[in-house]
PDB file of C-alpha atoms and ligand atoms in Angstrom:
ATOM      1  CA  MET A   1      65.046 146.815 115.244  1.00 57.00           C
ATOM      2  CA  SER A   2      68.305 146.296 117.153  1.00 70.00           C
ATOM      3  CA  SER A   3      69.919 142.894 117.162  1.00 86.00           C
ATOM      4  CA  LYS A   4      69.739 141.110 120.529  1.00 97.00           C
ATOM      5  CA  ILE A   5      72.920 139.384 121.577  1.00 98.00           C
ATOM      6  CA  LEU A   6      73.574 136.548 124.029  1.00 98.00           C
ATOM      7  CA  ILE A   7      77.122 135.988 125.309  1.00 98.00           C
ATOM      8  CA  ILE A   8      77.632 132.519 126.763  1.00 98.00           C
ATOM      9  CA  GLY A   9      80.652 132.420 129.090  1.00 97.00           C
ATOM     10  CA  ALA A  10      80.551 136.171 129.706  1.00 96.00           C
ATOM     11  CA  CYS A  11      82.568 135.995 132.941  1.00 94.00           C
ATOM     12  CA  GLY A  12      85.658 134.473 131.294  1.00 95.00           C
ATOM     13  CA  GLN A  13      88.816 136.274 130.182  1.00 95.00           C
ATOM     14  CA  ILE A  14      87.531 137.272 126.738  1.00 97.00           C
ATOM     15  CA  GLY A  15      83.799 137.281 127.607  1.00 96.00           C
ATOM     16  CA  THR A  16      84.284 139.978 130.250  1.00 95.00           C
ATOM     17  CA  GLU A  17      85.751 142.523 127.836  1.00 97.00           C
ATOM     18  CA  LEU A  18      83.624 141.430 124.898  1.00 98.00           C
ATOM     19  CA  THR A  19      80.460 142.082 126.928  1.00 97.00           C
ATOM     20  CA  THR A  20      81.585 145.628 127.712  1.00 97.00           C
ATOM     21  CA  LYS A  21      82.499 146.327 124.080  1.00 98.00           C
ATOM     22  CA  LEU A  22      79.292 144.881 122.636  1.00 98.00           C
ATOM     23  CA  ARG A  23      77.235 146.930 125.099  1.00 97.00           C
ATOM     24  CA  GLU A  24      79.061 150.063 123.948  1.00 97.00           C
ATOM     25  CA  LEU A  25      78.291 149.185 120.333  1.00 97.00           C
ATOM     26  CA  HIS A  26      74.728 147.856 120.618  1.00 97.00           C
ATOM     27  CA  GLY A  27      73.339 149.284 123.873  1.00 97.00           C
ATOM     28  CA  VAL A  28      73.389 147.719 127.353  1.00 97.00           C
ATOM     29  CA  ASP A  29      69.884 146.237 127.154  1.00 97.00           C
ATOM     30  CA  ASN A  30      70.575 144.539 123.813  1.00 98.00           C
ATOM     31  CA  VAL A  31      73.412 142.416 125.201  1.00 98.00           C
ATOM     32  CA  ILE A  32      72.517 139.569 127.585  1.00 98.00           C
ATOM     33  CA  ALA A  33      75.540 138.306 129.523  1.00 97.00           C
ATOM     34  CA  SER A  34      75.392 134.725 130.791  1.00 97.00           C
ATOM     35  CA  ASP A  35      77.612 132.328 132.673  1.00 96.00           C
ATOM     36  CA  ILE A  36      77.308 129.229 134.828  1.00 95.00           C
ATOM     37  CA  ASN A  37      77.529 131.308 138.009  1.00 90.00           C
ATOM     38  CA  THR A  38      77.605 134.894 139.179  1.00 84.00           C
ATOM     39  CA  ARG A  39      81.316 134.980 140.102  1.00 80.00           C
ATOM     40  CA  LYS A  40      81.829 138.392 138.497  1.00 81.00           C
ATOM     41  CA  LEU A  41      79.490 140.695 140.358  1.00 81.00           C
ATOM     42  CA  GLU A  42      80.669 143.757 138.460  1.00 84.00           C
ATOM     43  CA  LEU A  43      79.510 142.206 135.202  1.00 83.00           C
ATOM     44  CA  VAL A  44      76.327 140.772 136.697  1.00 83.00           C
ATOM     45  CA  ASN A  45      75.313 144.226 137.913  1.00 88.00           C
ATOM     46  CA  ALA A  46      76.302 146.087 134.750  1.00 90.00           C
ATOM     47  CA  GLY A  47      73.345 144.959 132.602  1.00 95.00           C
ATOM     48  CA  PRO A  48      71.093 141.995 131.778  1.00 96.00           C
ATOM     49  CA  PHE A  49      72.595 138.773 133.179  1.00 96.00           C
ATOM     50  CA  VAL A  50      71.312 135.194 133.111  1.00 96.00           C
ATOM     51  CA  ILE A  51      72.721 132.104 134.837  1.00 96.00           C
ATOM     52  CA  LEU A  52      73.116 129.598 132.016  1.00 97.00           C
ATOM     53  CA  ASP A  53      74.742 126.189 131.643  1.00 98.00           C
ATOM     54  CA  ALA A  54      76.249 126.049 128.136  1.00 98.00           C
ATOM     55  CA  LYS A  55      75.615 122.277 128.097  1.00 98.00           C
ATOM     56  CA  ASN A  56      71.848 122.713 128.562  1.00 98.00           C
ATOM     57  CA  PHE A  57      70.126 123.078 125.178  1.00 98.00           C
ATOM     58  CA  ASN A  58      66.696 123.927 126.600  1.00 98.00           C
ATOM     59  CA  ALA A  59      68.117 126.595 128.907  1.00 98.00           C
ATOM     60  CA  ILE A  60      69.873 128.310 125.970  1.00 98.00           C
ATOM     61  CA  LYS A  61      66.773 128.005 123.805  1.00 98.00           C
ATOM     62  CA  ASP A  62      64.458 129.417 126.511  1.00 98.00           C
ATOM     63  CA  CYS A  63      66.846 132.313 127.121  1.00 98.00           C
ATOM     64  CA  CYS A  64      66.902 133.114 123.381  1.00 98.00           C
ATOM     65  CA  ILE A  65      63.104 133.009 123.154  1.00 97.00           C
ATOM     66  CA  ASN A  66      62.541 135.054 126.329  1.00 97.00           C
ATOM     67  CA  HIS A  67      65.014 137.761 125.341  1.00 97.00           C
ATOM     68  CA  LYS A  68      64.380 137.609 121.556  1.00 97.00           C
ATOM     69  CA  VAL A  69      68.054 136.842 120.951  1.00 98.00           C
ATOM     70  CA  ASP A  70      69.209 136.570 117.323  1.00 98.00           C
ATOM     71  CA  THR A  71      73.017 136.514 117.749  1.00 98.00           C
ATOM     72  CA  ILE A  72      75.138 134.307 120.029  1.00 98.00           C
ATOM     73  CA  TYR A  73      78.803 134.597 121.017  1.00 98.00           C
ATOM     74  CA  LEU A  74      79.739 131.215 122.486  1.00 98.00           C
ATOM     75  CA  MET A  75      82.774 131.937 124.676  1.00 98.00           C
ATOM     76  CA  ALA A  76      82.464 129.078 127.216  1.00 97.00           C
ATOM     77  CA  ALA A  77      85.200 126.436 126.927  1.00 97.00           C
ATOM     78  CA  LEU A  78      87.706 124.374 128.859  1.00 96.00           C
ATOM     79  CA  LEU A  79      91.178 125.427 127.640  1.00 96.00           C
ATOM     80  CA  SER A  80      94.279 123.422 126.784  1.00 96.00           C
ATOM     81  CA  ALA A  81      95.898 122.779 130.183  1.00 96.00           C
ATOM     82  CA  THR A  82      92.604 122.101 132.005  1.00 96.00           C
ATOM     83  CA  GLY A  83      91.463 119.921 129.113  1.00 97.00           C
ATOM     84  CA  GLU A  84      94.452 117.605 129.630  1.00 97.00           C
ATOM     85  CA  LYS A  85      93.407 117.141 133.267  1.00 97.00           C
ATOM     86  CA  TYR A  86      89.705 116.630 132.485  1.00 98.00           C
ATOM     87  CA  PRO A  87      89.510 115.259 128.923  1.00 98.00           C
ATOM     88  CA  MET A  88      85.890 114.089 128.958  1.00 98.00           C
ATOM     89  CA  GLU A  89      84.658 117.284 130.604  1.00 98.00           C
ATOM     90  CA  ALA A  90      86.466 119.331 127.930  1.00 98.00           C
ATOM     91  CA  TRP A  91      84.935 117.253 125.152  1.00 98.00           C
ATOM     92  CA  ASP A  92      81.483 117.449 126.749  1.00 98.00           C
ATOM     93  CA  LEU A  93      81.463 121.221 127.296  1.00 98.00           C
ATOM     94  CA  ASN A  94      83.315 122.317 124.154  1.00 98.00           C
ATOM     95  CA  MET A  95      81.373 120.117 121.721  1.00 98.00           C
ATOM     96  CA  ASN A  96      77.874 120.058 123.179  1.00 98.00           C
ATOM     97  CA  SER A  97      77.692 123.807 123.700  1.00 98.00           C
ATOM     98  CA  LEU A  98      78.680 124.281 120.044  1.00 98.00           C
ATOM     99  CA  PHE A  99      76.076 121.805 118.784  1.00 98.00           C
ATOM    100  CA  HIS A 100      73.374 123.491 120.883  1.00 98.00           C
ATOM    101  CA  VAL A 101      74.125 126.874 119.363  1.00 98.00           C
ATOM    102  CA  LEU A 102      74.556 125.568 115.797  1.00 98.00           C
ATOM    103  CA  ASN A 103      71.261 123.668 116.063  1.00 98.00           C
ATOM    104  CA  LEU A 104      69.437 126.781 117.291  1.00 98.00           C
ATOM    105  CA  ALA A 105      70.841 128.600 114.263  1.00 98.00           C
ATOM    106  CA  LYS A 106      69.852 125.725 111.959  1.00 98.00           C
ATOM    107  CA  SER A 107      66.270 125.944 113.257  1.00 98.00           C
ATOM    108  CA  GLY A 108      66.178 129.664 112.419  1.00 97.00           C
ATOM    109  CA  GLN A 109      65.981 130.808 116.060  1.00 94.00           C
ATOM    110  CA  ILE A 110      69.437 132.402 115.775  1.00 97.00           C
ATOM    111  CA  LYS A 111      70.677 134.383 112.756  1.00 98.00           C
ATOM    112  CA  LYS A 112      74.398 134.762 113.491  1.00 98.00           C
ATOM    113  CA  VAL A 113      76.948 132.882 115.618  1.00 98.00           C
ATOM    114  CA  PHE A 114      80.475 133.671 116.808  1.00 98.00           C
ATOM    115  CA  TRP A 115      82.531 130.710 118.003  1.00 98.00           C
ATOM    116  CA  PRO A 116      86.228 130.994 118.836  1.00 98.00           C
ATOM    117  CA  SER A 117      88.754 128.473 117.637  1.00 98.00           C
ATOM    118  CA  SER A 118      92.428 128.518 118.598  1.00 98.00           C
ATOM    119  CA  ILE A 119      96.044 127.987 117.544  1.00 98.00           C
ATOM    120  CA  ALA A 120      95.525 124.695 119.418  1.00 98.00           C
ATOM    121  CA  VAL A 121      94.045 123.201 116.209  1.00 98.00           C
ATOM    122  CA  PHE A 122      97.639 122.931 115.009  1.00 98.00           C
ATOM    123  CA  GLY A 123     100.003 120.154 116.067  1.00 98.00           C
ATOM    124  CA  PRO A 124     103.586 118.920 115.797  1.00 98.00           C
ATOM    125  CA  THR A 125     103.231 118.122 112.057  1.00 98.00           C
ATOM    126  CA  THR A 126     102.024 121.662 111.207  1.00 98.00           C
ATOM    127  CA  PRO A 127     104.593 124.029 109.640  1.00 98.00           C
ATOM    128  CA  THR A 128     105.681 126.095 112.648  1.00 98.00           C
ATOM    129  CA  LYS A 129     106.599 129.407 111.012  1.00 98.00           C
ATOM    130  CA  ASN A 130     104.007 131.589 109.298  1.00 98.00           C
ATOM    131  CA  THR A 131     101.545 128.728 109.534  1.00 98.00           C
ATOM    132  CA  PRO A 132      99.230 129.002 106.514  1.00 98.00           C
ATOM    133  CA  GLN A 133      95.436 129.242 106.662  1.00 98.00           C
ATOM    134  CA  HIS A 134      95.060 125.826 105.038  1.00 98.00           C
ATOM    135  CA  THR A 135      97.587 123.376 106.440  1.00 98.00           C
ATOM    136  CA  ILE A 136      98.103 120.131 108.351  1.00 98.00           C
ATOM    137  CA  CYS A 137      96.086 120.094 111.597  1.00 98.00           C
ATOM    138  CA  GLU A 138      96.907 117.102 113.796  1.00 98.00           C
ATOM    139  CA  PRO A 139      96.373 118.482 117.332  1.00 98.00           C
ATOM    140  CA  THR A 140      97.663 116.479 120.289  1.00 98.00           C
ATOM    141  CA  THR A 141      95.568 118.083 123.047  1.00 98.00           C
ATOM    142  CA  VAL A 142      91.921 117.392 123.870  1.00 98.00           C
ATOM    143  CA  TYR A 143      91.259 121.131 123.608  1.00 98.00           C
ATOM    144  CA  GLY A 144      92.866 121.230 120.150  1.00 98.00           C
ATOM    145  CA  ILE A 145      90.824 118.221 119.038  1.00 98.00           C
ATOM    146  CA  THR A 146      87.576 119.895 120.158  1.00 98.00           C
ATOM    147  CA  LYS A 147      88.499 123.072 118.291  1.00 98.00           C
ATOM    148  CA  GLN A 148      89.493 121.223 115.120  1.00 98.00           C
ATOM    149  CA  VAL A 149      86.312 119.136 115.121  1.00 98.00           C
ATOM    150  CA  GLY A 150      84.289 122.253 115.961  1.00 98.00           C
ATOM    151  CA  GLU A 151      85.745 124.027 112.927  1.00 98.00           C
ATOM    152  CA  ARG A 152      84.647 121.173 110.680  1.00 98.00           C
ATOM    153  CA  TRP A 153      81.120 121.306 112.126  1.00 98.00           C
ATOM    154  CA  CYS A 154      80.911 125.095 111.709  1.00 98.00           C
ATOM    155  CA  GLU A 155      81.806 124.775 108.048  1.00 98.00           C
ATOM    156  CA  TYR A 156      79.360 121.871 107.657  1.00 98.00           C
ATOM    157  CA  TYR A 157      76.456 123.813 109.215  1.00 98.00           C
ATOM    158  CA  HIS A 158      77.248 126.783 106.987  1.00 98.00           C
ATOM    159  CA  ASP A 159      77.531 124.751 103.792  1.00 98.00           C
ATOM    160  CA  LYS A 160      74.619 122.360 104.395  1.00 98.00           C
ATOM    161  CA  TYR A 161      72.174 124.477 106.390  1.00 98.00           C
ATOM    162  CA  GLY A 162      73.186 128.052 105.571  1.00 98.00           C
ATOM    163  CA  VAL A 163      74.144 128.877 109.173  1.00 98.00           C
ATOM    164  CA  ASP A 164      75.979 132.228 109.413  1.00 98.00           C
ATOM    165  CA  VAL A 165      78.744 131.126 111.780  1.00 98.00           C
ATOM    166  CA  ARG A 166      82.011 133.062 112.005  1.00 98.00           C
ATOM    167  CA  SER A 167      85.186 132.072 113.785  1.00 98.00           C
ATOM    168  CA  ILE A 168      88.788 133.050 114.432  1.00 98.00           C
ATOM    169  CA  ARG A 169      91.716 131.022 115.718  1.00 98.00           C
ATOM    170  CA  TYR A 170      92.764 133.124 118.696  1.00 98.00           C
ATOM    171  CA  PRO A 171      96.412 133.067 119.701  1.00 98.00           C
ATOM    172  CA  GLY A 172      97.288 133.503 123.400  1.00 98.00           C
ATOM    173  CA  ILE A 173      95.364 136.530 124.681  1.00 98.00           C
ATOM    174  CA  ILE A 174      96.935 138.976 127.148  1.00 98.00           C
ATOM    175  CA  SER A 175      94.686 141.175 129.284  1.00 98.00           C
ATOM    176  CA  HIS A 176      94.531 142.922 132.661  1.00 97.00           C
ATOM    177  CA  LYS A 177      90.811 142.888 133.512  1.00 94.00           C
ATOM    178  CA  ALA A 178      90.029 139.167 133.915  1.00 90.00           C
ATOM    179  CA  MET A 179      92.485 136.309 134.430  1.00 91.00           C
ATOM    180  CA  PRO A 180      92.630 133.523 131.841  1.00 89.00           C
ATOM    181  CA  GLY A 181      91.768 130.084 133.151  1.00 86.00           C
ATOM    182  CA  GLY A 182      93.683 126.926 132.369  1.00 93.00           C
ATOM    183  CA  GLY A 183      95.554 127.793 129.170  1.00 96.00           C
ATOM    184  CA  THR A 184      99.145 127.173 128.079  1.00 97.00           C
ATOM    185  CA  THR A 185      99.665 130.816 127.136  1.00 97.00           C
ATOM    186  CA  ASP A 186      98.528 132.037 130.598  1.00 97.00           C
ATOM    187  CA  TYR A 187     102.138 132.665 131.658  1.00 98.00           C
ATOM    188  CA  ALA A 188     102.127 135.803 129.498  1.00 98.00           C
ATOM    189  CA  VAL A 189      99.357 137.246 131.701  1.00 98.00           C
ATOM    190  CA  GLU A 190     100.590 135.962 135.084  1.00 98.00           C
ATOM    191  CA  ILE A 191     104.040 137.450 134.456  1.00 98.00           C
ATOM    192  CA  TYR A 192     102.714 141.042 134.520  1.00 98.00           C
ATOM    193  CA  HIS A 193     100.707 140.488 137.720  1.00 98.00           C
ATOM    194  CA  GLU A 194     103.719 138.934 139.461  1.00 98.00           C
ATOM    195  CA  ALA A 195     106.050 141.641 138.167  1.00 98.00           C
ATOM    196  CA  ILE A 196     103.931 144.285 139.884  1.00 97.00           C
ATOM    197  CA  LYS A 197     103.151 142.271 143.035  1.00 96.00           C
ATOM    198  CA  GLU A 198     106.464 140.425 143.626  1.00 97.00           C
ATOM    199  CA  GLY A 199     109.027 141.839 141.210  1.00 97.00           C
ATOM    200  CA  LYS A 200     109.724 138.305 139.936  1.00 98.00           C
ATOM    201  CA  TYR A 201     108.126 135.413 138.054  1.00 98.00           C
ATOM    202  CA  GLU A 202     108.808 131.720 137.497  1.00 98.00           C
ATOM    203  CA  SER A 203     107.770 130.739 133.985  1.00 98.00           C
ATOM    204  CA  PHE A 204     106.232 127.311 133.364  1.00 98.00           C
ATOM    205  CA  LEU A 205     107.506 127.482 129.761  1.00 98.00           C
ATOM    206  CA  SER A 206     111.194 127.490 128.817  1.00 98.00           C
ATOM    207  CA  GLU A 207     112.883 130.745 127.874  1.00 98.00           C
ATOM    208  CA  ASP A 208     112.918 130.192 124.088  1.00 98.00           C
ATOM    209  CA  THR A 209     109.332 128.959 123.604  1.00 98.00           C
ATOM    210  CA  ASN A 210     108.014 131.218 120.870  1.00 98.00           C
ATOM    211  CA  LEU A 211     104.206 131.427 120.649  1.00 98.00           C
ATOM    212  CA  PRO A 212     101.676 133.603 118.790  1.00 98.00           C
ATOM    213  CA  MET A 213     100.057 136.141 121.142  1.00 98.00           C
ATOM    214  CA  MET A 214      97.747 139.157 121.055  1.00 98.00           C
ATOM    215  CA  PHE A 215      96.673 141.986 123.352  1.00 98.00           C
ATOM    216  CA  MET A 216      92.999 141.834 124.369  1.00 98.00           C
ATOM    217  CA  ASP A 217      92.048 145.101 122.624  1.00 98.00           C
ATOM    218  CA  ASP A 218      93.176 143.579 119.329  1.00 98.00           C
ATOM    219  CA  ALA A 219      91.283 140.332 120.013  1.00 98.00           C
ATOM    220  CA  ILE A 220      88.077 142.275 120.731  1.00 98.00           C
ATOM    221  CA  LYS A 221      88.633 144.405 117.646  1.00 98.00           C
ATOM    222  CA  ALA A 222      88.991 141.273 115.481  1.00 98.00           C
ATOM    223  CA  THR A 223      85.860 139.736 117.006  1.00 98.00           C
ATOM    224  CA  THR A 224      83.657 142.768 116.400  1.00 98.00           C
ATOM    225  CA  GLN A 225      85.168 143.277 112.913  1.00 98.00           C
ATOM    226  CA  ILE A 226      84.465 139.761 111.690  1.00 98.00           C
ATOM    227  CA  MET A 227      80.906 139.908 113.067  1.00 98.00           C
ATOM    228  CA  ALA A 228      80.232 143.262 111.368  1.00 97.00           C
ATOM    229  CA  ALA A 229      81.572 142.160 107.956  1.00 98.00           C
ATOM    230  CA  PRO A 230      79.091 141.460 105.136  1.00 98.00           C
ATOM    231  CA  ALA A 231      78.364 137.718 104.959  1.00 98.00           C
ATOM    232  CA  GLU A 232      79.685 137.473 101.389  1.00 97.00           C
ATOM    233  CA  ASP A 233      83.127 138.702 102.531  1.00 98.00           C
ATOM    234  CA  ILE A 234      83.520 135.754 104.909  1.00 98.00           C
ATOM    235  CA  THR A 235      85.201 133.199 102.651  1.00 98.00           C
ATOM    236  CA  ILE A 236      86.373 130.935 105.494  1.00 98.00           C
ATOM    237  CA  ARG A 237      83.568 129.224 107.403  1.00 98.00           C
ATOM    238  CA  SER A 238      85.775 126.930 109.463  1.00 98.00           C
ATOM    239  CA  SER A 239      88.000 129.465 111.259  1.00 98.00           C
ATOM    240  CA  TYR A 240      90.364 132.288 110.277  1.00 98.00           C
ATOM    241  CA  ASN A 241      94.037 132.387 111.202  1.00 98.00           C
ATOM    242  CA  LEU A 242      94.632 135.518 113.280  1.00 98.00           C
ATOM    243  CA  SER A 243      97.970 136.971 114.264  1.00 97.00           C
ATOM    244  CA  ALA A 244      99.515 139.984 115.971  1.00 98.00           C
ATOM    245  CA  ILE A 245     102.819 139.301 117.761  1.00 98.00           C
ATOM    246  CA  SER A 246     105.014 136.339 118.650  1.00 98.00           C
ATOM    247  CA  PHE A 247     107.455 136.306 121.562  1.00 98.00           C
ATOM    248  CA  THR A 248     109.281 134.005 123.965  1.00 98.00           C
ATOM    249  CA  PRO A 249     109.216 134.128 127.791  1.00 98.00           C
ATOM    250  CA  LYS A 250     112.716 135.624 127.613  1.00 98.00           C
ATOM    251  CA  GLU A 251     111.552 138.405 125.276  1.00 98.00           C
ATOM    252  CA  ILE A 252     108.504 139.332 127.380  1.00 98.00           C
ATOM    253  CA  ALA A 253     110.778 139.386 130.463  1.00 98.00           C
ATOM    254  CA  GLU A 254     113.157 141.741 128.622  1.00 98.00           C
ATOM    255  CA  SER A 255     110.275 144.044 127.739  1.00 98.00           C
ATOM    256  CA  ILE A 256     109.270 144.179 131.429  1.00 98.00           C
ATOM    257  CA  LYS A 257     112.886 144.780 132.490  1.00 98.00           C
ATOM    258  CA  ALA A 258     113.038 147.783 130.159  1.00 97.00           C
ATOM    259  CA  GLU A 259     110.471 149.426 132.496  1.00 96.00           C
ATOM    260  CA  MET A 260     111.338 147.574 135.728  1.00 97.00           C
ATOM    261  CA  PRO A 261     115.119 146.888 135.692  1.00 98.00           C
ATOM    262  CA  ASP A 262     114.987 144.831 138.928  1.00 98.00           C
ATOM    263  CA  PHE A 263     112.451 142.317 137.577  1.00 98.00           C
ATOM    264  CA  LYS A 264     113.734 138.727 137.926  1.00 98.00           C
ATOM    265  CA  MET A 265     112.676 135.794 135.748  1.00 98.00           C
ATOM    266  CA  THR A 266     113.305 132.086 136.407  1.00 98.00           C
ATOM    267  CA  TYR A 267     112.191 129.042 134.412  1.00 98.00           C
ATOM    268  CA  LYS A 268     110.631 125.775 135.548  1.00 98.00           C
ATOM    269  CA  PRO A 269     108.868 124.120 132.608  1.00 98.00           C
ATOM    270  CA  ASP A 270     106.002 121.752 133.495  1.00 97.00           C
ATOM    271  CA  PHE A 271     103.534 119.608 131.477  1.00 97.00           C
ATOM    272  CA  ARG A 272     102.433 122.710 129.549  1.00 97.00           C
ATOM    273  CA  GLN A 273     105.812 122.826 127.791  1.00 98.00           C
ATOM    274  CA  ALA A 274     104.862 119.803 125.632  1.00 98.00           C
ATOM    275  CA  ILE A 275     101.612 121.539 124.642  1.00 97.00           C
ATOM    276  CA  ALA A 276     103.452 124.740 123.718  1.00 98.00           C
ATOM    277  CA  ASP A 277     106.039 122.750 121.747  1.00 98.00           C
ATOM    278  CA  SER A 278     103.253 121.289 119.592  1.00 98.00           C
ATOM    279  CA  TRP A 279     101.985 124.747 118.531  1.00 98.00           C
ATOM    280  CA  PRO A 280     103.327 127.100 115.817  1.00 98.00           C
ATOM    281  CA  SER A 281     105.536 130.077 116.610  1.00 98.00           C
ATOM    282  CA  SER A 282     103.940 132.454 114.103  1.00 98.00           C
ATOM    283  CA  ILE A 283     100.771 132.559 111.999  1.00 98.00           C
ATOM    284  CA  ASP A 284     100.003 133.766 108.476  1.00 98.00           C
ATOM    285  CA  ASP A 285      96.710 135.645 108.777  1.00 98.00           C
ATOM    286  CA  SER A 286      96.706 137.239 105.310  1.00 98.00           C
ATOM    287  CA  VAL A 287      93.242 135.847 104.488  1.00 98.00           C
ATOM    288  CA  ALA A 288      91.660 137.625 107.487  1.00 98.00           C
ATOM    289  CA  ARG A 289      93.542 140.825 106.564  1.00 98.00           C
ATOM    290  CA  LYS A 290      92.202 140.613 102.996  1.00 98.00           C
ATOM    291  CA  ASP A 291      88.611 139.429 103.691  1.00 98.00           C
ATOM    292  CA  TRP A 292      87.596 141.762 106.530  1.00 98.00           C
ATOM    293  CA  ASN A 293      90.472 144.248 106.769  1.00 97.00           C
ATOM    294  CA  TRP A 294      91.956 142.872 109.959  1.00 98.00           C
ATOM    295  CA  SER A 295      95.019 144.647 111.353  1.00 97.00           C
ATOM    296  CA  HIS A 296      96.501 144.702 114.842  1.00 98.00           C
ATOM    297  CA  ASP A 297      97.528 147.759 116.864  1.00 98.00           C
ATOM    298  CA  PHE A 298      99.650 146.408 119.745  1.00 98.00           C
ATOM    299  CA  ASP A 299     103.257 145.225 119.551  1.00 98.00           C
ATOM    300  CA  LEU A 300     105.096 143.754 122.553  1.00 98.00           C
ATOM    301  CA  GLU A 301     106.440 147.085 123.821  1.00 98.00           C
ATOM    302  CA  LYS A 302     103.098 148.872 123.628  1.00 98.00           C
ATOM    303  CA  MET A 303     101.336 145.933 125.284  1.00 98.00           C
ATOM    304  CA  THR A 304     103.857 145.760 128.143  1.00 98.00           C
ATOM    305  CA  SER A 305     103.528 149.463 128.775  1.00 98.00           C
ATOM    306  CA  GLU A 306      99.707 149.230 128.894  1.00 98.00           C
ATOM    307  CA  MET A 307      99.701 146.087 131.075  1.00 98.00           C
ATOM    308  CA  LEU A 308     102.131 147.550 133.630  1.00 98.00           C
ATOM    309  CA  THR A 309     100.310 150.889 133.762  1.00 97.00           C
ATOM    310  CA  GLN A 310      96.912 149.257 134.301  1.00 97.00           C
ATOM    311  CA  LEU A 311      98.117 146.680 136.819  1.00 97.00           C
ATOM    312  CA  LYS A 312     100.015 149.300 138.837  1.00 96.00           C
ATOM    313  CA  LYS A 313      96.735 151.162 139.177  1.00 95.00           C
ATOM    314  CA  LYS A 314      94.941 147.968 140.190  1.00 93.00           C
ATOM    315  CA  TYR A 315      97.411 146.773 142.830  1.00 93.00           C
ATOM    316  CA  GLN A 316      98.658 150.097 144.122  1.00 83.00           C
ATOM    317  CA  SER A 317      95.307 151.826 144.600  1.00 75.00           C
TER     318      SER A 317
HETATM  319  N1  LIG B 401      95.162 130.431 125.181  1.00 82.16           N
HETATM  320  C1  LIG B 401      94.727 129.110 124.816  1.00 82.16           C
HETATM  321  C2  LIG B 401      95.400 128.081 125.628  1.00 82.16           C
HETATM  322  O1  LIG B 401      96.532 128.297 126.000  1.00 82.16           O
HETATM  323  C3  LIG B 401      94.973 128.854 123.355  1.00 82.16           C
HETATM  324  O2  LIG B 401      93.799 129.099 122.655  1.00 82.16           O
HETATM  325  O3  LIG B 401      94.850 127.051 125.860  1.00 82.16           O
END
């Protein structure tokens, strides 16, 4: 019998592309997309869709029973920049949704859980270069605190209750299908849209802010790989470091200029600069590479070429 999957937060930046990929892999009818509203009509019409509030335990439970769901991908969250504006809302959504899903798994209703963590678990006291898997985590953002605490709970539910929960610490994710919402790394998506639409971009991070990043195809690949791995290969039950590329705003601008010589970049750092400054510049993900054969495909040049090609089609059609 096929596994039935529920994606919570399916209309978000990662959820949108994850839904498509999981439907390719498992069949459209075996993947239930859900979100708090129907803002993405394309996704709503592409297969089973349920309106679901990630903070409502009974709604998630009923959905799992009705659709015989045994696997959940919990993608709903308030990200770093939004979390600083609405701290209690970020805590409420990010923590309660996780507890709801972990408790459903503890009760046996759900067999497998994917929950994303983030480079935001790190803080100013973390080693900034090649940040190890096991290191100091003293996050200074509400988002980072929720992810760090969430990691501890994931490991606890695995160790104490045998819950099969798997997680990766996503870096900034760059994609062209759905916009990110409220993150510190969002500049690296906005820049491509503005390059095509306006030929210029004003970065809210300073030119030398080096952050770990990844193209969406790699992020989806990592997510499906870790979920397909045999349980005994998953040696980290908090969250895996995951890495592909690191670059600064200046370097991404240079990569765009290589294809669009007239592109202009200016810099006006705002409150997100302090968040970025508290995060590492590069990540050591050797444990993920060893445990479940993770490897990335996209470097900065290849990603820029793909982003510009796809966005030209989008805006110029
Ligand atoms: N992209 C996220 C953010 O900037 C990091 O996980 O908040």
